[in-house]
Amino acid sequence: MTLRSVLIGTGSALPRNAVSNAELAQRVDTTDEWIVERTGIRNRYIAGPDETTGTLATQAGRKAIEAAGIDPGSVDLIVLATATPDQTFPATATIVQKELGCNGGIAFDVAAVCSGFLYALGVADSMLRTGMARRALVIGAETFSRILDWEDRTTCVLFGDGAGAVVLEARDDGNEDKPRGVLATRLHADGDHNQLLYVDGGPSTTGTVGKVRMKGREVFRHAVTNLAEVLNEVLAEAGTPVAEIDWVVPHQANARILDATARKLGLSPDKVIVTVDQHANTSAASVPLALDVAVRDGRIKPGDLVVLEAMGGGFTWGASLIRI
Ligand code: UT7
């Protein structure tokens, strides 16, 4: 018997308030042309005072549970990836657990910034395959707008808020030829680069939340190399040729990174799910948000071979191959 983590539902949530580049240009020294040309971003959603990482995560989680058609009480594991928790503690996952009525199971947060969802998925998949849990809600949720320096045009135009979620169930689908579920995951970190993308505060240093700081050009260079490498690793581990991939769901940081990575791998751009134009970079939320968009609009279908990838602060990066 081979237990695998099968994806049985997806969901996502965005704040009510959409902010276009033109609106941003009224408060920051930037232009729509610069943002579109350098990043592909046209719009982002910004949380209002009553919207938090926890409320967005709860909405996304509820939709994923509804799509899976399961009782929330049967979810015995919640792993929530975020760099912008509601509070330093308790974990935002426990807020979601309470709101959704998934009480009694395991709930914790994972901090790997933009790669957070890949890390959360990797942890949940390991726990499901070893029998520690049976049904997992894996969430990526962020309110990066709260840690942006709105005076720094090199960062504040790039990010947005949102949440995405998936439900995974431990199953042996009996199909050894084309099994459904998470087939391979590879995760990496390299702390030597943690000063290229970081927050300049924290509970144990400044006692403040801090603001995002980034050396964008250097991050860009590492991103393309690391993402192409980890995608090749995950495909090699699963013995899957690149030509068999139906869809790539990348971390949505910059349209130019998506294009360059696809080119490096020899992947057609029409196999890449792109939402960066609408959502901007939502950090840990970006991969599950893009996945949910493509599942709900019918592009990603049951049986499709999908690869997820992300890279972020730390540096951390990773990829996961899933048959839907
Ligand atoms: O999610 C984690 C992973 N994060 C990423 O992957 C982000 C990776 N990096 C990037 O996406 C890109 O490096 C950026 C979009 C952040 C920047 O694009 P770039 O082409 O690397 O631009 P740059 O930083 O080299 O800046 C070029 C020019 C500079 O002016 P000078 O020095 O050439 O006169 C900047 O001051 O663009 C200027 N600039 C802006 N101009 C208008 C920087 N930000 C802005 C802005 N509006 N918002």
XYZ file of N, CA and C in Angstrom, residues 83-317:
705
model
N 4.306 35.041 6.787
C 5.342 35.875 7.405
C 4.678 37.058 8.096
N 3.338 37.101 8.024
C 2.586 38.223 8.595
C 1.443 37.672 9.457
N 1.796 36.982 10.553
C 0.747 36.402 11.404
C -0.069 37.491 12.103
N -1.282 37.137 12.528
C -2.120 38.106 13.253
C -1.418 38.576 14.530
N -0.806 37.623 15.228
C -0.065 37.943 16.457
C 1.242 37.150 16.421
N 2.231 37.594 17.232
C 3.478 36.825 17.299
C 3.154 35.390 17.743
N 2.319 35.235 18.736
C 1.693 33.953 19.024
C 0.321 34.219 19.603
N -0.620 33.286 19.593
C -0.508 31.927 19.064
C -0.470 31.898 17.533
N -0.158 30.743 16.999
C -0.093 30.570 15.558
C -1.438 30.941 14.926
N -1.366 31.603 13.764
C -2.596 31.964 13.043
C -3.386 30.711 12.671
N -2.695 29.588 12.505
C -3.379 28.317 12.192
C -4.406 27.962 13.268
N -4.123 28.339 14.518
C -5.077 28.008 15.587
C -6.320 28.909 15.525
N -6.149 30.126 14.980
C -7.305 31.013 14.777
C -8.216 30.402 13.714
N -7.595 29.949 12.627
C -8.355 29.305 11.539
C -9.055 28.050 12.067
N -8.335 27.296 12.870
C -8.891 26.057 13.426
C -10.182 26.347 14.201
N -10.123 27.369 15.039
C -11.290 27.742 15.850
C -12.439 28.219 14.956
N -12.115 29.119 14.008
C -13.163 29.709 13.159
C -13.868 28.653 12.305
N -13.092 27.658 11.829
C -13.672 26.657 10.921
C -14.227 25.438 11.656
N -13.958 25.352 12.963
C -14.462 24.205 13.718
C -13.709 22.925 13.397
N -12.390 23.040 13.219
C -11.558 21.847 12.957
C -10.845 21.445 14.255
N -11.485 21.646 15.385
C -10.781 21.495 16.660
C -10.335 20.074 16.954
N -9.268 19.995 17.738
C -8.824 18.690 18.221
C -7.616 18.149 17.492
N -7.360 18.652 16.285
C -6.205 18.149 15.527
C -4.957 18.967 15.806
N -4.040 18.925 14.865
C -2.757 19.636 14.974
C -2.895 20.954 14.195
N -2.332 22.048 14.733
C -2.372 23.317 13.986
C -1.130 24.131 14.320
N -0.412 24.529 13.289
C 0.782 25.361 13.511
C 1.111 26.164 12.259
N 1.955 27.205 12.439
C 2.397 28.045 11.321
C 3.801 27.641 10.873
N 4.081 27.962 9.631
C 5.400 27.722 9.046
C 5.892 29.060 8.506
N 7.161 29.413 8.774
C 7.713 30.674 8.278
C 8.799 30.396 7.251
N 8.464 30.520 5.997
C 9.490 30.438 4.946
C 9.177 31.481 3.870
N 8.528 32.552 4.281
C 8.186 33.708 3.452
C 7.544 33.243 2.129
N 8.100 33.686 0.987
C 7.414 33.401 -0.283
C 7.399 31.918 -0.625
N 8.329 31.135 -0.056
C 8.312 29.676 -0.282
C 7.469 28.977 0.761
N 6.820 29.730 1.622
C 6.127 29.148 2.773
C 5.121 28.076 2.397
N 4.363 28.299 1.319
C 3.352 27.302 0.964
C 4.009 25.987 0.555
N 5.130 26.058 -0.155
C 5.832 24.825 -0.546
C 6.347 24.095 0.692
N 6.883 24.859 1.660
C 7.344 24.250 2.914
C 6.162 23.624 3.671
N 5.044 24.343 3.739
C 3.868 23.838 4.462
C 3.338 22.565 3.805
N 3.333 22.582 2.486
C 2.865 21.408 1.730
C 3.792 20.214 1.984
N 5.101 20.484 1.993
C 6.069 19.412 2.236
C 5.898 18.796 3.617
N 5.693 19.651 4.617
C 5.515 19.170 5.998
C 4.210 18.378 6.109
N 3.123 18.935 5.555
C 1.820 18.259 5.644
C 1.869 16.913 4.917
N 2.491 16.910 3.750
C 2.595 15.659 2.972
C 3.339 14.590 3.775
N 4.441 14.978 4.428
C 5.204 14.004 5.232
C 4.334 13.472 6.372
N 3.587 14.362 7.023
C 2.770 13.937 8.170
C 1.622 13.030 7.718
N 1.065 13.308 6.547
C -0.031 12.454 6.050
C 0.505 11.080 5.654
N 1.656 11.059 5.008
C 2.183 9.767 4.541
C 2.674 8.888 5.689
N 3.039 9.516 6.828
C 3.478 8.706 7.968
C 2.316 8.403 8.919
N 1.126 8.843 8.586
C -0.055 8.487 9.378
C -0.304 9.372 10.591
N 0.427 10.491 10.723
C 0.185 11.392 11.872
C -1.138 12.121 11.743
N -1.612 12.237 10.510
C -2.910 12.890 10.272
C -3.517 12.276 9.013
N -4.818 12.549 8.823
C -5.507 11.952 7.675
C -5.972 13.017 6.674
N -6.394 14.161 7.192
C -6.850 15.238 6.309
C -6.193 16.549 6.725
N -5.522 17.175 5.781
C -4.784 18.400 6.101
C -5.334 19.578 5.326
N -5.436 20.709 6.025
C -5.729 21.983 5.370
C -4.402 22.744 5.334
N -3.916 23.002 4.129
C -2.631 23.700 3.976
C -2.923 25.069 3.381
N -2.469 26.093 4.080
C -2.858 27.468 3.717
C -1.605 28.334 3.551
N -1.652 29.226 2.575
C -0.670 30.310 2.492
C -1.459 31.596 2.612
N -1.128 32.455 3.562
C -1.926 33.670 3.773
C -1.019 34.805 4.231
N -1.256 35.989 3.673
C -0.393 37.126 4.019
C -1.157 38.444 3.982
N -0.705 39.370 4.831
C -1.076 40.786 4.707
C 0.244 41.571 4.685
N 0.972 41.411 3.574
C 2.269 42.074 3.440
C 2.132 43.601 3.466
N 0.929 44.110 3.127
C 0.747 45.572 3.125
C 1.079 46.158 4.505
N 0.959 45.324 5.557
C 1.199 45.822 6.919
C 2.684 45.934 7.246
N 3.550 45.281 6.432
C 4.997 45.369 6.707
C 5.741 46.034 5.543
N 5.001 46.752 4.695
C 5.650 47.491 3.611
C 5.994 48.892 4.082
N 7.126 49.395 3.598
C 7.476 50.797 3.796
C 6.872 51.558 2.624
N 5.780 52.263 2.874
C 5.054 52.926 1.778
C 5.811 54.133 1.228
N 6.982 54.433 1.809
C 7.860 55.485 1.260
C 8.902 54.874 0.317
N 9.018 53.553 0.300
C 10.066 52.883 -0.484
C 9.455 52.303 -1.761
N 9.624 53.042 -2.870
C 8.972 52.618 -4.116
C 9.576 51.334 -4.684
N 10.790 50.969 -4.221
C 11.413 49.762 -4.780
C 10.781 48.480 -4.225
N 10.002 48.599 -3.144
C 9.323 47.413 -2.607
C 7.800 47.553 -2.572
N 7.291 48.751 -2.228
C 5.843 48.821 -1.912
C 4.953 48.577 -3.112
N 5.473 48.759 -4.336
C 4.614 48.548 -5.516
C 4.497 47.060 -5.876
N 5.326 46.226 -5.227
C 5.449 44.842 -5.686
C 4.495 43.860 -5.008
N 3.994 44.219 -3.816
C 3.311 43.211 -2.995
C 1.818 43.484 -2.847
N 1.082 42.413 -2.516
C -0.349 42.512 -2.242
C -0.718 41.518 -1.157
N -1.991 41.549 -0.760
C -2.486 40.671 0.310
C -3.414 39.600 -0.271
N -3.537 38.475 0.433
C -4.448 37.418 -0.020
C -4.179 36.108 0.696
N -4.945 35.100 0.300
C -4.771 33.766 0.898
C -5.221 32.694 -0.080
N -4.574 31.546 0.006
C -4.976 30.391 -0.797
C -4.851 29.145 0.057
N -5.645 28.119 -0.266
C -5.643 26.918 0.580
C -5.921 25.673 -0.247
N -5.424 24.550 0.240
C -5.773 23.256 -0.359
C -6.115 22.280 0.765
N -6.969 21.309 0.440
C -7.195 20.195 1.361
C -6.507 18.974 0.763
N -5.691 18.318 1.587
C -5.022 17.082 1.180
C -5.581 15.939 2.015
N -5.766 14.794 1.378
C -6.243 13.614 2.110
C -5.293 12.453 1.847
N -4.921 11.732 2.925
C -4.047 10.555 2.766
C -4.864 9.429 2.146
N -4.429 8.992 0.963
C -5.176 7.946 0.248
C -4.212 7.024 -0.463
N -4.627 5.780 -0.630
C -3.953 4.888 -1.567
C -4.940 4.707 -2.707
N -4.683 5.383 -3.833
C -5.702 5.323 -4.891
C -5.566 4.059 -5.749
N -4.578 3.210 -5.392
C -4.465 1.907 -6.057
C -3.962 1.990 -7.492
N -3.717 3.220 -7.971
C -3.275 3.392 -9.360
C -1.763 3.618 -9.357
N -1.001 2.577 -9.574
C 0.462 2.730 -9.514
C 1.023 3.302 -10.805
N 0.205 3.255 -11.874
C 0.675 3.757 -13.164
C 0.671 5.289 -13.164
N -0.492 5.850 -12.833
C -0.605 7.321 -12.767
C -1.252 7.708 -11.454
N -0.535 7.560 -10.341
C -1.155 7.843 -9.043
C -1.474 9.328 -8.880
N -2.580 9.614 -8.180
C -2.907 10.996 -7.843
C -2.142 11.385 -6.578
N -1.959 12.695 -6.396
C -1.373 13.177 -5.149
C -0.011 13.809 -5.336
N 0.610 14.137 -4.210
C 1.940 14.755 -4.217
C 2.945 13.649 -4.565
N 3.670 13.830 -5.661
C 4.579 12.779 -6.143
C 6.018 13.020 -5.687
N 6.409 14.273 -5.578
C 7.779 14.583 -5.114
C 7.835 16.041 -4.681
N 8.635 16.310 -3.656
C 8.836 17.694 -3.191
C 10.312 17.887 -2.876
N 10.882 18.989 -3.280
C 12.259 19.333 -2.916
C 12.259 20.741 -2.322
N 12.907 20.869 -1.160
C 12.970 22.170 -0.472
C 14.429 22.522 -0.186
N 14.745 23.802 -0.232
C 16.110 24.252 0.043
C 16.092 25.552 0.846
N 17.211 25.812 1.540
C 17.424 27.119 2.175
C 18.913 27.435 2.139
N 19.227 28.727 2.035
C 20.623 29.157 2.071
C 20.697 30.484 2.827
N 21.002 30.367 4.130
C 21.014 31.531 5.018
C 22.094 32.552 4.694
N 23.044 32.206 3.824
C 24.076 33.174 3.440
C 23.485 34.404 2.765
N 22.270 34.255 2.219
C 21.673 35.365 1.465
C 20.554 36.066 2.225
N 20.523 35.892 3.557
C 19.339 36.425 4.241
C 19.307 37.954 4.327
N 20.391 38.635 3.939
C 20.354 40.108 3.950
C 19.915 40.705 2.599
N 19.560 39.860 1.651
C 19.084 40.379 0.354
C 17.575 40.608 0.351
N 16.889 39.942 1.279
C 15.429 40.073 1.378
C 15.047 39.734 2.811
N 14.632 40.776 3.570
C 14.404 40.567 4.994
C 13.480 41.654 5.534
N 13.111 41.518 6.801
C 12.338 42.542 7.486
C 13.240 43.123 8.583
N 13.298 44.465 8.682
C 14.266 45.090 9.592
C 13.727 45.234 11.017
N 13.041 44.238 11.494
C 12.545 44.267 12.873
C 12.015 42.910 13.267
N 11.652 42.785 14.539
C 11.106 41.516 15.017
C 10.997 41.550 16.522
N 10.216 40.634 17.124
C 9.977 40.669 18.568
C 11.251 40.590 19.394
N 12.238 39.832 18.955
C 13.409 39.580 19.779
C 14.569 40.541 19.518
N 14.422 41.405 18.490
C 15.505 42.341 18.178
C 15.063 43.771 18.480
N 14.156 44.284 17.681
C 13.723 45.670 17.855
C 12.462 45.783 18.708
N 11.775 44.664 18.862
C 10.485 44.719 19.556
C 9.399 45.351 18.696
N 9.698 45.518 17.409
C 8.699 46.062 16.468
C 8.499 45.047 15.352
N 7.515 45.326 14.510
C 7.237 44.391 13.410
C 8.263 44.527 12.289
N 8.732 45.754 12.017
C 9.717 45.964 10.960
C 9.081 46.103 9.586
N 9.921 46.457 8.620
C 9.473 46.661 7.233
C 10.317 45.822 6.277
N 9.708 45.500 5.134
C 10.389 44.678 4.126
C 11.526 45.476 3.473
N 12.687 44.839 3.362
C 13.831 45.423 2.645
C 14.312 44.407 1.619
N 14.602 44.873 0.411
C 15.013 43.912 -0.627
C 15.997 44.526 -1.606
N 17.040 43.745 -1.953
C 17.920 44.099 -3.065
C 17.386 43.340 -4.283
N 16.418 43.994 -4.958
C 15.611 43.323 -5.982
C 16.406 42.667 -7.086
N 17.402 43.397 -7.606
C 18.125 42.874 -8.768
C 18.869 41.583 -8.421
N 19.476 41.562 -7.203
C 20.206 40.346 -6.801
C 19.263 39.182 -6.536
N 18.102 39.492 -5.925
C 17.109 38.428 -5.679
C 16.664 37.837 -7.017
N 16.423 38.702 -7.978
C 15.980 38.282 -9.311
C 16.963 37.257 -9.902
N 18.243 37.596 -9.843
C 19.275 36.733 -10.440
C 19.253 35.345 -9.796
N 19.237 35.304 -8.461
C 19.216 34.019 -7.754
C 17.924 33.261 -8.054
N 16.804 34.001 -8.169
C 15.495 33.345 -8.322
C 15.472 32.479 -9.573
N 15.902 33.036 -10.700
C 15.811 32.280 -11.957
C 16.677 31.019 -11.873
N 17.913 31.148 -11.367
C 18.814 29.997 -11.273
C 18.254 28.945 -10.321
N 17.872 29.370 -9.111
C 17.412 28.408 -8.100
C 16.127 27.714 -8.524
N 15.217 28.463 -9.134
C 13.924 27.868 -9.505
C 14.099 26.854 -10.626
N 14.902 27.187 -11.622
C 15.122 26.219 -12.719
C 15.765 24.953 -12.151
N 16.722 25.121 -11.234
C 17.412 23.949 -10.648
C 16.455 23.064 -9.864
N 15.643 23.680 -9.009
C 14.775 22.866 -8.136
C 13.655 22.217 -8.954
N 13.222 22.876 -10.013
C 12.212 22.257 -10.884
C 12.809 21.020 -11.545
N 14.029 21.129 -12.022
C 14.674 19.964 -12.634
C 14.858 18.845 -11.609
N 15.214 19.219 -10.359
C 15.411 18.194 -9.308
C 14.128 17.417 -9.048
N 13.015 18.148 -8.935
C 11.757 17.490 -8.569
C 11.270 16.592 -9.715
N 11.489 17.039 -10.934
C 11.096 16.209 -12.083
C 11.980 14.967 -12.152
N 13.275 15.133 -11.891
C 14.203 13.984 -11.917
C 13.814 12.983 -10.833
N 13.474 13.499 -9.633
C 13.110 12.602 -8.533
C 11.888 11.758 -8.888
N 10.931 12.369 -9.588
C 9.701 11.638 -9.950
C 9.867 10.880 -11.270
N 11.013 11.081 -11.939
C 11.226 10.430 -13.244
C 10.254 10.957 -14.296
N 9.934 12.245 -14.208
C 8.950 12.841 -15.130
C 9.651 13.772 -16.124
N 9.539 13.498 -17.419
C 10.123 14.438 -18.389
C 9.345 15.746 -18.413
N 10.054 16.836 -18.692
C 9.422 18.158 -18.689
C 8.215 18.200 -19.649
N 8.280 17.448 -20.729
C 7.206 17.469 -21.737
C 5.887 16.931 -21.178
N 5.955 16.155 -20.082
C 4.705 15.596 -19.517
C 3.961 16.564 -18.594
N 4.610 17.673 -18.258
C 3.979 18.643 -17.342
C 2.811 19.347 -18.040
N 1.648 19.320 -17.393
C 0.497 20.039 -17.954
C 0.527 21.511 -17.564
N 0.873 21.783 -16.291
C 0.835 23.172 -15.804
C 1.954 23.437 -14.797
N 2.496 24.639 -14.860
C 3.388 25.129 -13.807
C 2.634 26.226 -13.060
N 2.604 26.106 -11.730
C 2.010 27.173 -10.907
C 3.151 27.784 -10.105
N 3.720 28.878 -10.616
C 4.887 29.471 -9.955
C 4.512 30.506 -8.902
N 5.462 30.781 -8.028
C 5.330 31.946 -7.147
C 5.264 33.190 -8.030
N 4.295 34.056 -7.731
C 4.003 35.188 -8.611
C 4.732 36.437 -8.116
N 6.047 36.520 -8.386
C 6.797 37.694 -7.934
C 6.967 38.694 -9.061
N 7.216 38.189 -10.270
C 7.567 39.074 -11.368
C 7.374 38.297 -12.673
N 6.613 38.863 -13.613
C 6.337 38.159 -14.875
C 7.638 37.817 -15.601
N 8.665 38.664 -15.414
C 9.942 38.380 -16.110
C 10.622 37.154 -15.524
N 10.446 36.904 -14.208
C 11.027 35.692 -13.601
C 10.279 34.473 -14.138
N 8.965 34.577 -14.279
C 8.176 33.454 -14.790
C 8.623 33.113 -16.213
N 8.798 34.139 -17.053
C 9.207 33.911 -18.445
C 10.598 33.299 -18.501
N 11.530 33.882 -17.727
C 12.923 33.419 -17.791
C 13.032 31.979 -17.289
N 12.288 31.635 -16.244
C 12.359 30.272 -15.699
C 11.776 29.279 -16.707
N 10.644 29.626 -17.317
C 10.019 28.732 -18.305
C 10.984 28.522 -19.481
N 11.626 29.608 -19.919
C 12.573 29.502 -21.042
C 13.719 28.581 -20.684
N 14.252 28.732 -19.472
C 15.404 27.939 -19.039
C 15.065 26.442 -19.025
N 13.805 26.148 -18.722
C 13.372 24.744 -18.639
C 12.899 24.193 -19.977
N 12.716 25.066 -20.960
C 12.170 24.641 -22.243
C 10.675 24.381 -22.171
N 9.992 25.148 -21.319
C 8.539 24.983 -21.132
C 7.782 26.059 -21.896
N 6.691 25.677 -22.539
C 5.899 26.657 -23.268
C 5.249 27.639 -22.280
N 5.284 28.954 -22.592
C 4.680 29.934 -21.677
C 3.184 29.688 -21.470
N 2.487 29.010 -22.424
C 1.038 28.800 -22.171
C 0.764 27.706 -21.148
N 1.823 27.069 -20.636
C 1.612 26.109 -19.544
C 1.838 26.753 -18.173
N 2.145 28.036 -18.176
C 2.452 28.719 -16.911
C 1.222 29.524 -16.455
N 0.765 29.253 -15.240
C -0.370 30.005 -14.696
C 0.153 31.357 -14.181
N -0.411 32.433 -14.685
C 0.056 33.788 -14.328
C -1.082 34.569 -13.670
N -0.853 35.003 -12.443
C -1.829 35.874 -11.768
C -1.153 37.131 -11.215
N 0.171 37.229 -11.428
C 0.916 38.358 -10.857
C 0.342 39.691 -11.344
N -0.221 39.709 -12.556
C -0.801 40.948 -13.075
C -1.953 41.438 -12.191
N -2.739 40.516 -11.651
C -3.918 40.876 -10.851
C -3.656 40.937 -9.349
N -2.780 40.021 -8.838
C -2.614 39.908 -7.378
C -1.309 40.511 -6.866
N -0.353 40.809 -7.765
C 1.024 41.171 -7.386
C 1.644 40.023 -6.582
N 2.681 40.323 -5.812
C 3.366 39.267 -5.043
C 2.685 39.151 -3.675
N 1.982 38.038 -3.462
C 1.306 37.845 -2.172
C 2.083 36.862 -1.301
N 3.389 36.745 -1.544
C 4.273 35.921 -0.710
C 3.721 34.495 -0.592
N 3.553 33.981 0.618
C 3.154 32.572 0.788
C 1.791 32.260 0.174
N 0.981 33.294 -0.076
C -0.357 33.042 -0.629
C -0.337 32.854 -2.139
N 0.765 33.243 -2.794
C 0.683 33.396 -4.251
C 0.490 32.076 -4.978
N 1.169 31.012 -4.557
C 1.036 29.723 -5.262
C -0.371 29.129 -5.071
N -0.879 29.017 -3.831
C -2.215 28.436 -3.709
C -3.321 29.322 -4.281
N -3.102 30.649 -4.293
C -4.074 31.560 -4.926
C -4.126 31.291 -6.435
N -2.966 31.204 -7.063
C -2.911 30.966 -8.514
C -3.468 29.577 -8.843
N -3.164 28.606 -7.981
C -3.670 27.242 -8.190
C -5.196 27.249 -8.156
N -5.763 27.929 -7.166
C -7.221 27.960 -7.032
C -7.871 28.652 -8.234
N -7.268 29.745 -8.691
C -7.812 30.453 -9.865
C -7.879 29.491 -11.054
N -6.796 28.754 -11.281
C -6.737 27.883 -12.473
C -7.586 26.624 -12.328
N -7.810 26.164 -11.091
C -8.716 25.027 -10.876
C -10.155 25.494 -11.114
N -10.495 26.665 -10.574
C -11.882 27.136 -10.690
C -12.236 27.587 -12.102
N -11.248 28.095 -12.875
C -11.613 28.485 -14.255
C -11.493 27.306 -15.233
N -11.173 26.124 -14.688
C -11.237 24.907 -15.505
C -9.969 24.576 -16.271
N -8.909 25.401 -16.118
C -7.676 25.053 -16.827
C -7.040 23.816 -16.204
N -6.887 23.796 -14.878
C -6.300 22.631 -14.202
C -7.426 21.659 -13.875
N -7.269 20.411 -14.406
C -8.345 19.413 -14.271
C -7.814 18.165 -13.569
N -8.727 17.343 -13.033
C -8.289 16.093 -12.414
C -7.444 15.279 -13.396
N -6.364 14.721 -12.886
C -5.462 13.925 -13.735
C -4.282 14.723 -14.261
N -4.369 16.072 -14.221
C -3.268 16.903 -14.737
C -2.028 16.783 -13.844
N -0.888 16.869 -14.493
C 0.384 16.865 -13.775
C 0.820 18.320 -13.609
N 0.926 18.740 -12.357
C 1.140 20.162 -12.061
C 2.383 20.306 -11.198
N 3.222 21.255 -11.528
C 4.380 21.519 -10.677
C 4.248 22.914 -10.064
N 4.443 22.959 -8.736
C 4.392 24.223 -8.001
C 5.826 24.610 -7.659
N 6.138 25.911 -7.688
C 7.489 26.331 -7.306
C 7.471 27.715 -6.679
N 8.455 27.959 -5.797
C 8.548 29.285 -5.170
C 9.950 29.526 -4.635
N 10.257 30.818 -4.495
C 11.553 31.221 -3.922
C 11.331 32.505 -3.137
N 11.980 32.617 -1.983
C 11.779 33.825 -1.189
C 12.872 34.045 -0.167
N 12.581 34.930 0.781
C 13.551 35.364 1.793
C 14.148 34.189 2.541
N 15.407 34.351 2.880
C 16.119 33.268 3.605
C 17.535 33.063 3.089
N 17.745 32.819 1.786
C 16.759 32.400 0.807
C 16.164 31.045 1.150
N 14.932 30.857 0.745
C 14.311 29.543 0.759
C 13.726 29.319 -0.632
N 13.701 28.076 -1.072
C 13.039 27.793 -2.343
C 12.652 26.314 -2.404
